CSV table of C-alpha atoms in Angstrom, one decimal:
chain,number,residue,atom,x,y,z
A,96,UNK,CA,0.0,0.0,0.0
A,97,UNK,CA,2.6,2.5,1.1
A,98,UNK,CA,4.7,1.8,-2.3
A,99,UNK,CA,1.6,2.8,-4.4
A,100,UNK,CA,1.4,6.1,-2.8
A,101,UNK,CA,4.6,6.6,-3.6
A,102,UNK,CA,3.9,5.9,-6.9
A,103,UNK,CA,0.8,7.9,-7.3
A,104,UNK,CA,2.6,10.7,-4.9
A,105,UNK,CA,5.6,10.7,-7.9
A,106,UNK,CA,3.4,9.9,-10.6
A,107,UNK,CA,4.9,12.3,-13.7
A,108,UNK,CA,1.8,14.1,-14.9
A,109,UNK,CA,1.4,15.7,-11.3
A,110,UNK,CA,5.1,17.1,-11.3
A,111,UNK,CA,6.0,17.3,-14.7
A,112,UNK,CA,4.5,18.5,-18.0
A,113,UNK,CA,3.2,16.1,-20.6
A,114,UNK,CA,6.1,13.5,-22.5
A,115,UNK,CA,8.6,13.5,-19.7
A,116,UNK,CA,9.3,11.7,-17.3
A,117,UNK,CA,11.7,11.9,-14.2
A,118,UNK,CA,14.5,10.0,-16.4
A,119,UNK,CA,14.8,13.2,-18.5
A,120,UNK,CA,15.9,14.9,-15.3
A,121,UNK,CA,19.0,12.5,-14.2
A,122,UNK,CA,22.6,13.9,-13.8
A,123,UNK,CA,24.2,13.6,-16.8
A,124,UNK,CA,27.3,15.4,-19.1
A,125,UNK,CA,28.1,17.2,-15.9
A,126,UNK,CA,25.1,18.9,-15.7
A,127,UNK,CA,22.9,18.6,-12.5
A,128,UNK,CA,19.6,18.6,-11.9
A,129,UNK,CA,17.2,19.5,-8.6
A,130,UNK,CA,16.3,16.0,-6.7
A,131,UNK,CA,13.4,15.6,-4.0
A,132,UNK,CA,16.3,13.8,-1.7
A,133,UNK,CA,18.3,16.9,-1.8
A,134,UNK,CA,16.1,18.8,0.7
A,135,UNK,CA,16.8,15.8,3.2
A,136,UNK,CA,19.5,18.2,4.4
A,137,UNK,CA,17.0,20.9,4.8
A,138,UNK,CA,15.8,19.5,9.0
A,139,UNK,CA,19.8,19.3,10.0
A,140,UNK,CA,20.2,22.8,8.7
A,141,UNK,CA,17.6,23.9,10.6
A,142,UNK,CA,18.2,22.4,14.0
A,143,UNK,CA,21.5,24.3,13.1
A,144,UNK,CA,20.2,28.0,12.4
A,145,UNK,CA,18.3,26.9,15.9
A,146,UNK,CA,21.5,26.6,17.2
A,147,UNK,CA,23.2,29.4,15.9
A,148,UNK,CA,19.9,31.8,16.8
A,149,UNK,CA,20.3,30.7,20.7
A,150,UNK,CA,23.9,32.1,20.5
A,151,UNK,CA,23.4,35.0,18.2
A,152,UNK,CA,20.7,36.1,20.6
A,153,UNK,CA,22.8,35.3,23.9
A,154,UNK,CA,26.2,37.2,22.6
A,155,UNK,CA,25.0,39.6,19.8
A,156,UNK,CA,21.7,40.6,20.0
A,157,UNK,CA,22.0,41.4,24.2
A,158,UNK,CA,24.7,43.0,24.3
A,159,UNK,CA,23.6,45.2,21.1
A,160,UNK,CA,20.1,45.7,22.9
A,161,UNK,CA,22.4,47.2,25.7
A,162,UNK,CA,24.4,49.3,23.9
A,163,UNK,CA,20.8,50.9,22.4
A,164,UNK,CA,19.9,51.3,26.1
A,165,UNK,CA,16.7,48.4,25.6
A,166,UNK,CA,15.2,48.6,29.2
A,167,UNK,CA,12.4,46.5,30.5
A,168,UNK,CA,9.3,48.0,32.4
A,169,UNK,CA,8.8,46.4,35.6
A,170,UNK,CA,6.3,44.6,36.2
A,171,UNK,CA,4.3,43.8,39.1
A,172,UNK,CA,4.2,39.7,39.3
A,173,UNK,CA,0.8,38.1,40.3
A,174,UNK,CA,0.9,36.9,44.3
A,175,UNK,CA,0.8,33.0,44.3
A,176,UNK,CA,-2.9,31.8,44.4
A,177,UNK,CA,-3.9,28.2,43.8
A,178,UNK,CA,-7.7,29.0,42.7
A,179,UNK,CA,-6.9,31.6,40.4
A,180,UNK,CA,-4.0,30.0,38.7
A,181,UNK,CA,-6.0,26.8,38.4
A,182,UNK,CA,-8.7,28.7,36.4
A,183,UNK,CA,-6.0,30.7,34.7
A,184,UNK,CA,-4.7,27.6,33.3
A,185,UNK,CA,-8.0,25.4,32.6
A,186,UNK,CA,-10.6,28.1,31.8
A,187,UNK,CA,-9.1,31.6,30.5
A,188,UNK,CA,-7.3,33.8,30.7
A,189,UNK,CA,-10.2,36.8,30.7
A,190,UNK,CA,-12.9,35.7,33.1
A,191,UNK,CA,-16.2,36.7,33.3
A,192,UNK,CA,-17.9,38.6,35.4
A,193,UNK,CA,-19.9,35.7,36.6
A,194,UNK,CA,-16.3,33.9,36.6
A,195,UNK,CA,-14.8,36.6,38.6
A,196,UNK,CA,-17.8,36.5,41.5
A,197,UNK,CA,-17.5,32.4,41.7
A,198,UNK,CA,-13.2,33.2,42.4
A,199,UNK,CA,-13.7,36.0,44.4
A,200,UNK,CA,-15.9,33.9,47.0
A,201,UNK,CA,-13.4,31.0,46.3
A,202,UNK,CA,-10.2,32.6,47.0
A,203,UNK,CA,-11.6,34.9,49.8
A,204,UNK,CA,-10.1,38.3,47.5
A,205,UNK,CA,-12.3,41.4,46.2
A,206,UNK,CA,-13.8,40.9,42.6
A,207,UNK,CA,-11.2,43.8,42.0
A,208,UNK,CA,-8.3,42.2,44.0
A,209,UNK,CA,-9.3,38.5,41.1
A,210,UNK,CA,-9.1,41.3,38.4
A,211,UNK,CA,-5.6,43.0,39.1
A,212,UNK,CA,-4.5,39.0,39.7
A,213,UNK,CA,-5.4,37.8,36.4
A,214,UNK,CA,-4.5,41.7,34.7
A,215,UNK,CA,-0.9,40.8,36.2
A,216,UNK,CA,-1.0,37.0,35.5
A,217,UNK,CA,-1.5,38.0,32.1
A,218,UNK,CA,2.0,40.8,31.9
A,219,UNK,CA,3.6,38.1,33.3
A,220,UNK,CA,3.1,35.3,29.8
A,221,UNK,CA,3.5,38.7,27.5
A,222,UNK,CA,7.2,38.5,25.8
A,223,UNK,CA,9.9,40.9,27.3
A,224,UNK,CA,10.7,43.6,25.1
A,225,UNK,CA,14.6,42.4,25.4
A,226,UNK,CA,12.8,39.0,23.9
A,227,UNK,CA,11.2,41.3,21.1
A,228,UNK,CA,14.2,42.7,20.4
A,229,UNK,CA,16.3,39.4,20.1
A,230,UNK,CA,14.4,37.9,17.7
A,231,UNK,CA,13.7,41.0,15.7
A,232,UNK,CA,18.0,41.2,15.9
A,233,UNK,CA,17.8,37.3,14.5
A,234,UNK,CA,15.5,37.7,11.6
A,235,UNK,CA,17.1,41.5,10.4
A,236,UNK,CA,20.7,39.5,10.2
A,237,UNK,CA,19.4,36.6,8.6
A,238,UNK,CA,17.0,38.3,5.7
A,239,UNK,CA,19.4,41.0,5.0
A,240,UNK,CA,22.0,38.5,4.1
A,241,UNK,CA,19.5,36.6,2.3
A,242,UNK,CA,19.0,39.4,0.7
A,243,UNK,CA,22.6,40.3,-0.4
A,244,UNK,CA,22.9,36.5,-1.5
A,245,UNK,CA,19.9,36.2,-3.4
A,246,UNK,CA,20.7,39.1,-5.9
A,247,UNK,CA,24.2,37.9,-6.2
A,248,UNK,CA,22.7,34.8,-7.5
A,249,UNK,CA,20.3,36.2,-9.4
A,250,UNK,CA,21.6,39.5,-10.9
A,251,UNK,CA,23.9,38.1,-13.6
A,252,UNK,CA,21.4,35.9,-15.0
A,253,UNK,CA,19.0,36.2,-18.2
A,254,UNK,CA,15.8,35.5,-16.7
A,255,UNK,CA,16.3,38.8,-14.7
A,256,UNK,CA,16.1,41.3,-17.1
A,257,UNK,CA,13.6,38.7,-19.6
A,258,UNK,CA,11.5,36.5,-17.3
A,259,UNK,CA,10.7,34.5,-20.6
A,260,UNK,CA,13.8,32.9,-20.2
A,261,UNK,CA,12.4,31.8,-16.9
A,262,UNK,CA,11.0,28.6,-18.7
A,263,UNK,CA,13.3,28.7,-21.6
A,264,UNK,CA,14.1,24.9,-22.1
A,265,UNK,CA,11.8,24.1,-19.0
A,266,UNK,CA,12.1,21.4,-17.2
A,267,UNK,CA,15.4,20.4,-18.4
A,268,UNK,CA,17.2,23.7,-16.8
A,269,UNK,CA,20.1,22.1,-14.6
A,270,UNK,CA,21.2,23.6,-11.2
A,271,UNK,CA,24.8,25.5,-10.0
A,272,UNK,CA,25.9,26.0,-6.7
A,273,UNK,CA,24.3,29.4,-5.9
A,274,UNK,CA,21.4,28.1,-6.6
A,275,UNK,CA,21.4,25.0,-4.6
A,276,UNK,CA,22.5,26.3,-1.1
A,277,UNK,CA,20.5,29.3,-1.9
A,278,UNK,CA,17.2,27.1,-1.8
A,279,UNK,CA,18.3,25.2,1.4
A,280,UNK,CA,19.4,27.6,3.3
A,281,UNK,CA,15.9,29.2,2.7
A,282,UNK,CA,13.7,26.2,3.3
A,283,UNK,CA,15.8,25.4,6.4
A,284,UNK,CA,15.1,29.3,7.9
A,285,UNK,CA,11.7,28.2,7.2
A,286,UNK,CA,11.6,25.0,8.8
A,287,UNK,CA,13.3,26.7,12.1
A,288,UNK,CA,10.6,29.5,12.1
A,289,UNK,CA,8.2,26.8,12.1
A,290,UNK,CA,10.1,24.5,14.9
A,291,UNK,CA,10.4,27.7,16.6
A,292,UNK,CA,7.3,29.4,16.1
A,293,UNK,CA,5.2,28.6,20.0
A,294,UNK,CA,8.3,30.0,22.0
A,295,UNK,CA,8.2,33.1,19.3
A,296,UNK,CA,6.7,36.4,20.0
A,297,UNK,CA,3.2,35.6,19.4
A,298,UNK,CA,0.6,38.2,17.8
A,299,UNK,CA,-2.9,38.7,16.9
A,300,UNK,CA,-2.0,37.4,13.2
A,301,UNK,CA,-0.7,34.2,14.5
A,302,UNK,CA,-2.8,32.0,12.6
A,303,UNK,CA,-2.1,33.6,9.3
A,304,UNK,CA,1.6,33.6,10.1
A,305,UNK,CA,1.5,29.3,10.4
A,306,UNK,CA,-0.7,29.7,7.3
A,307,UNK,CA,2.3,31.9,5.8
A,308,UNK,CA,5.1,29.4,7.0
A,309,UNK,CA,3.9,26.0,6.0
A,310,UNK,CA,2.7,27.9,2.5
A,311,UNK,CA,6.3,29.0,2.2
A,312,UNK,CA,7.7,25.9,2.5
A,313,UNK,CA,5.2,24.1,0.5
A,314,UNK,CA,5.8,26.6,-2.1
A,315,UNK,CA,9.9,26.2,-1.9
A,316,UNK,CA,9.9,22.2,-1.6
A,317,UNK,CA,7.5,22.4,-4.9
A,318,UNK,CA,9.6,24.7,-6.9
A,319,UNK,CA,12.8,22.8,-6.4
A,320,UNK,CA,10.6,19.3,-6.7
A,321,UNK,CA,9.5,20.5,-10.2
A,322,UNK,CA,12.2,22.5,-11.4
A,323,UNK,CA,10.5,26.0,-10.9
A,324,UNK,CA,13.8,26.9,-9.7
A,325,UNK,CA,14.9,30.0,-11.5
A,326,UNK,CA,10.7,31.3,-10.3
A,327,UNK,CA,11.7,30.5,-7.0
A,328,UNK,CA,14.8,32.5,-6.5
A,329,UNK,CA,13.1,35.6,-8.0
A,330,UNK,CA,10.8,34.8,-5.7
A,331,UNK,CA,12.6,34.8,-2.8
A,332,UNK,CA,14.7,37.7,-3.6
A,333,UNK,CA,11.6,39.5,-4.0
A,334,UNK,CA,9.9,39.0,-0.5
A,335,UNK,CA,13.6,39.3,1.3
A,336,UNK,CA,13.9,42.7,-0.3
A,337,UNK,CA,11.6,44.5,2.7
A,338,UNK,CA,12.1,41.8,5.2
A,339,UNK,CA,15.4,43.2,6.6
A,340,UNK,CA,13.8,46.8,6.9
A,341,UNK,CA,10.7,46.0,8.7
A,342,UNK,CA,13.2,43.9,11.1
A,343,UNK,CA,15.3,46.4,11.8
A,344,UNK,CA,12.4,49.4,12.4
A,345,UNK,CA,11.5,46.6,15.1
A,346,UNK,CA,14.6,46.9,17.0
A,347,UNK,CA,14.9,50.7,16.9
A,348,UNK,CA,11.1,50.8,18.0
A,349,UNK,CA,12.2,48.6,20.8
A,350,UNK,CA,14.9,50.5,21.9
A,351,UNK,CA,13.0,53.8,21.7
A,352,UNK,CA,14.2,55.4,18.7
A,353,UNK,CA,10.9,56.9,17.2
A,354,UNK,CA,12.6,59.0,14.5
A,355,UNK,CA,14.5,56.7,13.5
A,356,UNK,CA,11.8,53.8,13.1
A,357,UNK,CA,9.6,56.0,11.1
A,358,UNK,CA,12.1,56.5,8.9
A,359,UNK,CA,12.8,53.4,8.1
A,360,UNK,CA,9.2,51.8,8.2
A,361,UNK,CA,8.8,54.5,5.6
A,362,UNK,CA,11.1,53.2,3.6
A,363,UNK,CA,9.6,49.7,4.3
A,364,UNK,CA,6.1,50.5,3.6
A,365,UNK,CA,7.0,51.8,-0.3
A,366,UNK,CA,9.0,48.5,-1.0
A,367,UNK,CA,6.3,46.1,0.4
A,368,UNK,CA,3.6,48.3,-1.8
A,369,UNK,CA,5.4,48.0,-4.9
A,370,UNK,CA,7.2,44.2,-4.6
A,371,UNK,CA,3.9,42.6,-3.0
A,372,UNK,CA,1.1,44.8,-4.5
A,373,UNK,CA,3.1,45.6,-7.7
A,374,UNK,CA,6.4,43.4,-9.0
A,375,UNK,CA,4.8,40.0,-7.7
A,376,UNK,CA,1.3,40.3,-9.2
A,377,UNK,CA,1.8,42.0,-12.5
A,378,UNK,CA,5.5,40.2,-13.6
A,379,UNK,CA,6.0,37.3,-10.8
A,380,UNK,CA,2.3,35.9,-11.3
A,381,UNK,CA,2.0,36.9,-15.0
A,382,UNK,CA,5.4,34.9,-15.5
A,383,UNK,CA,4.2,31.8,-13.9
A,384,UNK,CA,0.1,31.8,-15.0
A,385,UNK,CA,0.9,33.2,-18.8
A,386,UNK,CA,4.1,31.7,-20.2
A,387,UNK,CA,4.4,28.5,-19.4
A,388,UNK,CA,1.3,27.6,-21.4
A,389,UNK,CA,3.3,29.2,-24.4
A,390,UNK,CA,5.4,25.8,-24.1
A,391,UNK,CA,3.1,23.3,-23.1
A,392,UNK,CA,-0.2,22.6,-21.6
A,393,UNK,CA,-1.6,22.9,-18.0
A,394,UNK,CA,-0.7,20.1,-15.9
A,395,UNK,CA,-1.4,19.8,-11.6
A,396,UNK,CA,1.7,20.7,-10.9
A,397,UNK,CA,1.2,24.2,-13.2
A,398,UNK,CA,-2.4,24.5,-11.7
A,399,UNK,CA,-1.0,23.8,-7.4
A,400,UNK,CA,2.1,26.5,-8.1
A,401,UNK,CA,-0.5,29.1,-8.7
A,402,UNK,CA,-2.5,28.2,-6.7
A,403,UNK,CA,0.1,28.5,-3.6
A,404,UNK,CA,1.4,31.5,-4.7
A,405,UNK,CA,-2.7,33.0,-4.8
A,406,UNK,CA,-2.7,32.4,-1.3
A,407,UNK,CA,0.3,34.4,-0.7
A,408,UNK,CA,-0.8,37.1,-2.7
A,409,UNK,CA,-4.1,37.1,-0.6
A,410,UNK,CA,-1.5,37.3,2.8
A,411,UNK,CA,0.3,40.0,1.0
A,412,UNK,CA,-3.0,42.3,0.5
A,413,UNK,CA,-4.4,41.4,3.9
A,414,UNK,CA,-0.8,43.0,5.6
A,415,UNK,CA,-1.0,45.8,2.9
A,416,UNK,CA,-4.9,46.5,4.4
A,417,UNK,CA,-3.4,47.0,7.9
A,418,UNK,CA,-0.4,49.0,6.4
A,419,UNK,CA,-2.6,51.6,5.0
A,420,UNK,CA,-5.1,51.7,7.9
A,421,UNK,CA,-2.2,52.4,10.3
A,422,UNK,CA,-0.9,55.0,7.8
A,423,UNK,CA,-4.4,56.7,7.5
A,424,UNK,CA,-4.4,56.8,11.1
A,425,UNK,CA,-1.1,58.6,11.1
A,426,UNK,CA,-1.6,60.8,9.3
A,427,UNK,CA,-4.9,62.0,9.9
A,428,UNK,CA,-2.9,62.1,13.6
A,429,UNK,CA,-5.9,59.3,15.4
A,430,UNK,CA,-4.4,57.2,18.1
A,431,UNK,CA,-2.3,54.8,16.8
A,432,UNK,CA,-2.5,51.3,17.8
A,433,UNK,CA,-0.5,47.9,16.5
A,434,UNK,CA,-3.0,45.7,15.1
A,435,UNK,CA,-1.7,42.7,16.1
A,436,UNK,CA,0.4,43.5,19.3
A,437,UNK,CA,-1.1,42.0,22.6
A,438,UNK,CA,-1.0,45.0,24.4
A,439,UNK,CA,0.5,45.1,27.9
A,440,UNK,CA,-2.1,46.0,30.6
A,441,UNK,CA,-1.0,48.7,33.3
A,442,UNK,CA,-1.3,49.6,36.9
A,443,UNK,CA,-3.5,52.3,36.2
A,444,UNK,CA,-6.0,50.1,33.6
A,445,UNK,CA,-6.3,47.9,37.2
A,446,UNK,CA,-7.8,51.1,38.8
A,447,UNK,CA,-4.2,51.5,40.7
A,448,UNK,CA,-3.8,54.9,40.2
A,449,UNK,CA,-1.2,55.6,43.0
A,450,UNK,CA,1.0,52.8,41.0
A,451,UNK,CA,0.6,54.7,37.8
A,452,UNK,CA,2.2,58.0,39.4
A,453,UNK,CA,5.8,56.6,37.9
A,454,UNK,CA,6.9,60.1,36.6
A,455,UNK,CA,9.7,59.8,33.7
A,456,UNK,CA,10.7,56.2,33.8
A,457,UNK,CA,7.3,55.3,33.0
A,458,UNK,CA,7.3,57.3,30.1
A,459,UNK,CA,7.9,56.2,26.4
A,460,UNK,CA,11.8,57.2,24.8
A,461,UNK,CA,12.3,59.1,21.7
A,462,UNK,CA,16.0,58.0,20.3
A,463,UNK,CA,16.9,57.1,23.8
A,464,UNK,CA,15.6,60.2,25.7
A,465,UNK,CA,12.1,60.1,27.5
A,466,UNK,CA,9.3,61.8,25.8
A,467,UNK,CA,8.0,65.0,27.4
A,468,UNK,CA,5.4,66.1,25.1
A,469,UNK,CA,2.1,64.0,25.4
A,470,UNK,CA,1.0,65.4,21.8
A,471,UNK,CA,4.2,63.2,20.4
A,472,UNK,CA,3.2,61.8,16.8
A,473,UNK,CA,3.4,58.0,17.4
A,474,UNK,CA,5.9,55.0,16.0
A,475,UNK,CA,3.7,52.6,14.0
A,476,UNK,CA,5.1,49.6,12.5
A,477,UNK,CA,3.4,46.9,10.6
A,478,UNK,CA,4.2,43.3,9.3
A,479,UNK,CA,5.7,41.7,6.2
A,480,UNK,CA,6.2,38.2,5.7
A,481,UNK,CA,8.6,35.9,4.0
A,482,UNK,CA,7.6,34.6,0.6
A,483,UNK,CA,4.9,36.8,2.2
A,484,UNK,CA,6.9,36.6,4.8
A,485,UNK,CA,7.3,38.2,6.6
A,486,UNK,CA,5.1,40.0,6.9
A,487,UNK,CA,6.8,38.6,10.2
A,488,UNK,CA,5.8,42.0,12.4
A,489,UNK,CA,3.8,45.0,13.8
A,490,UNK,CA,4.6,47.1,16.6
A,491,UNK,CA,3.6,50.9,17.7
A,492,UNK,CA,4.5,53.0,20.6
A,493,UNK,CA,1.8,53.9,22.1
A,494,UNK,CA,0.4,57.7,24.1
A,495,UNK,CA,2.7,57.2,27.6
A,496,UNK,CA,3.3,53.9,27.3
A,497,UNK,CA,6.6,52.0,26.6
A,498,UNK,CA,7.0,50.5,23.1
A,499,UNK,CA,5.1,47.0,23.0
């Protein structure tokens, strides 16, 4: 049974077009072609960049977030309570009123004293902002070199300037070496983002970023399964090409510098408009749903390709949406709020006011300093993703708060 799915699984007329077979794709005369086993290597490597992350993050990205004067806001720690924590852990975290009366006879506390427990309980699972701005530190390095890489393998090559060359001789195109650890060290990222994902900053958009992951590397593993290869590396030098900017308007949101993250998500915001909304749509999709057909007819494997990269495209305008409602908010000068960001709850939200009297080290930084004015414009950051990607993240600073 299990050898005739794997014969229907790597049946030719899902993965390759009509009159070839997998035969026409064996090494030969030097030339090499892309092989399923070749992403076997793909789960060490990415055990490895989990690896390497841990001690980036321990003797890089700490010490950096020192040197940019990253301080955490103390925060008050929820007294030990056996009732409350069982609910807490069983039920909700955001009981009821109904839920609060029943604790507040079963614990012996006010229904206020259950609601500042489970307000604090819940500051205490939010991630640190030294947390925040390890792993915005990680994935800045790691797509700005990915960045760098991918153009150097991409920018001396035909089917850059013509993307009909993309499918010129398709699917007999061999692979070189740029190629080849280009795609794995990209599916392995991948696969540790994945592996990593439930001890990751977690957001409002974390079901559409496991949507975003396993479609990335669905979309990678098919490419190099089928020989999309020279597609997939424009591709992926596409969606790196905002990545690193949205990563890095994290970490100087994080570390307080307003002026500075504006800038940059700025610059961000105008690159993932015209490479998601623009480039990817109107050459990327054209180049993949218009000329292959040119060459030969539809077949699954033409038909799933598409289909993946629809749902990215959908991913893409749905992070777009929230860039442009953030940026109408801006600018019309609302109160602006991250979209996605769990948003820390304060002393004073608890009814606490004489813990809310904090003066200046309460008070949000600008570029290091602490803000005086409350009529401040406010740092607004949204998210980009890998392939989509990532759209990985949105953050604001928020009216006399410190940076989420």
């Amino acid at each position: 049974m299990l050898q005739t799915l794997h014969d229907y699984f790597w049946w030719e007329r899902l993965w390759l077009p009509v009159n070839l077979t997998w035969a026409d794709l064996e090494d030969r005369d030097g030339r090499v072609y892309a092989k399923a086993s070749d992403l076997y290597i793909t789960l060490p490597l990415a055990l490895l960049f989990l690896i390497i992350r841990y001690f980036f993050e321990l003797y890089v990205a700490t010490p950096l977030a020192a040197l940019l004067n990253v301080k955490e806001k103390t925060r008050l720690r929820a007294p030990p309570n056996p009732t409350l924590e069982h609910f807490y852990m069983t039920s909700g975290k955001q009981p009821k009123q109904a839920d609060v009366e029943l604790l507040s006879r079963q614990s012996g506390l006010s229904g206020r004293q259950v609601e500042r427990w489970f307000r604090r309980r819940r500051n205490q699972d939010r991630p640190s902002l030294l947390k925040k701005f390890r792993e915005a530190s990680w994935r800045f390095t790691f797509y700005l070199i990915a960045f760098i890489a991918g153009t150097a393998v991409i920018v001396d090559k035909p089917w850059f300037y013509d993307l009909r060359k993309v499918w010129e001789g398709y699917p007999i195109q061999s692979i070189i070496p740029s190629q080849y650890w280009y795609y794995m060290i990209e599916l392995s990222f991948y696969w540790s983002l994945l592996f990593s994902i439930a001890s990751d900053v977690k957001r409002k958009d974390f079901k559409e970023q496991i949507i975003h992951h396993v479609a990335t590397i669905i979309l990678i593993s098919f490419s190099w399964f089928a020989n999309y290869v020279r597609a997939g590396t424009l591709i992926m030098a596409l969606h790196d090409s905002s990545d690193y900017l949205l990563e890095s308007a994290k970490m100087f949101n994080y570390a307080g510098w307003k002026n500075t993250c504006n800038n940059i998500f700025i610059v961000f915001a105008i690159v993932f408009i015209i490479t998601r909304l623009v480039i990817l749509p109107f050459w990327i999709l054209h180049c993949t749903l218009v000329y292959p057909l040119e060459l030969y007819p539809a077949f699954f494997g033409y038909y799933f390709f598409n289909f993946m990269m629809g749902v990215l495209q959908l991913l893409h305008i749905f992070w777009a949406y929230l860039i442009l409602r953030m940026a109408h908010k801006f600018i019309t000068g609302k109160v602006v709020e991250d979209e996605r960001s769990d948003r820390e709850e304060t002393e004073s939200s608890e009814g606490e006011e004489a813990a809310a009297g904090g003066g200046a080290k309460n008070r949000p930084l600008a570029n290091g300093h602490p803000i005086l004015n409350n009529n401040h414009r406010f740092t607004w950051l949204l998210c980009a993703v890998p392939w989509v990607k990532s759209a990985d993240d949105t953050m604001v600073s928020k009216r006399n708060k410190v940076p989420a």
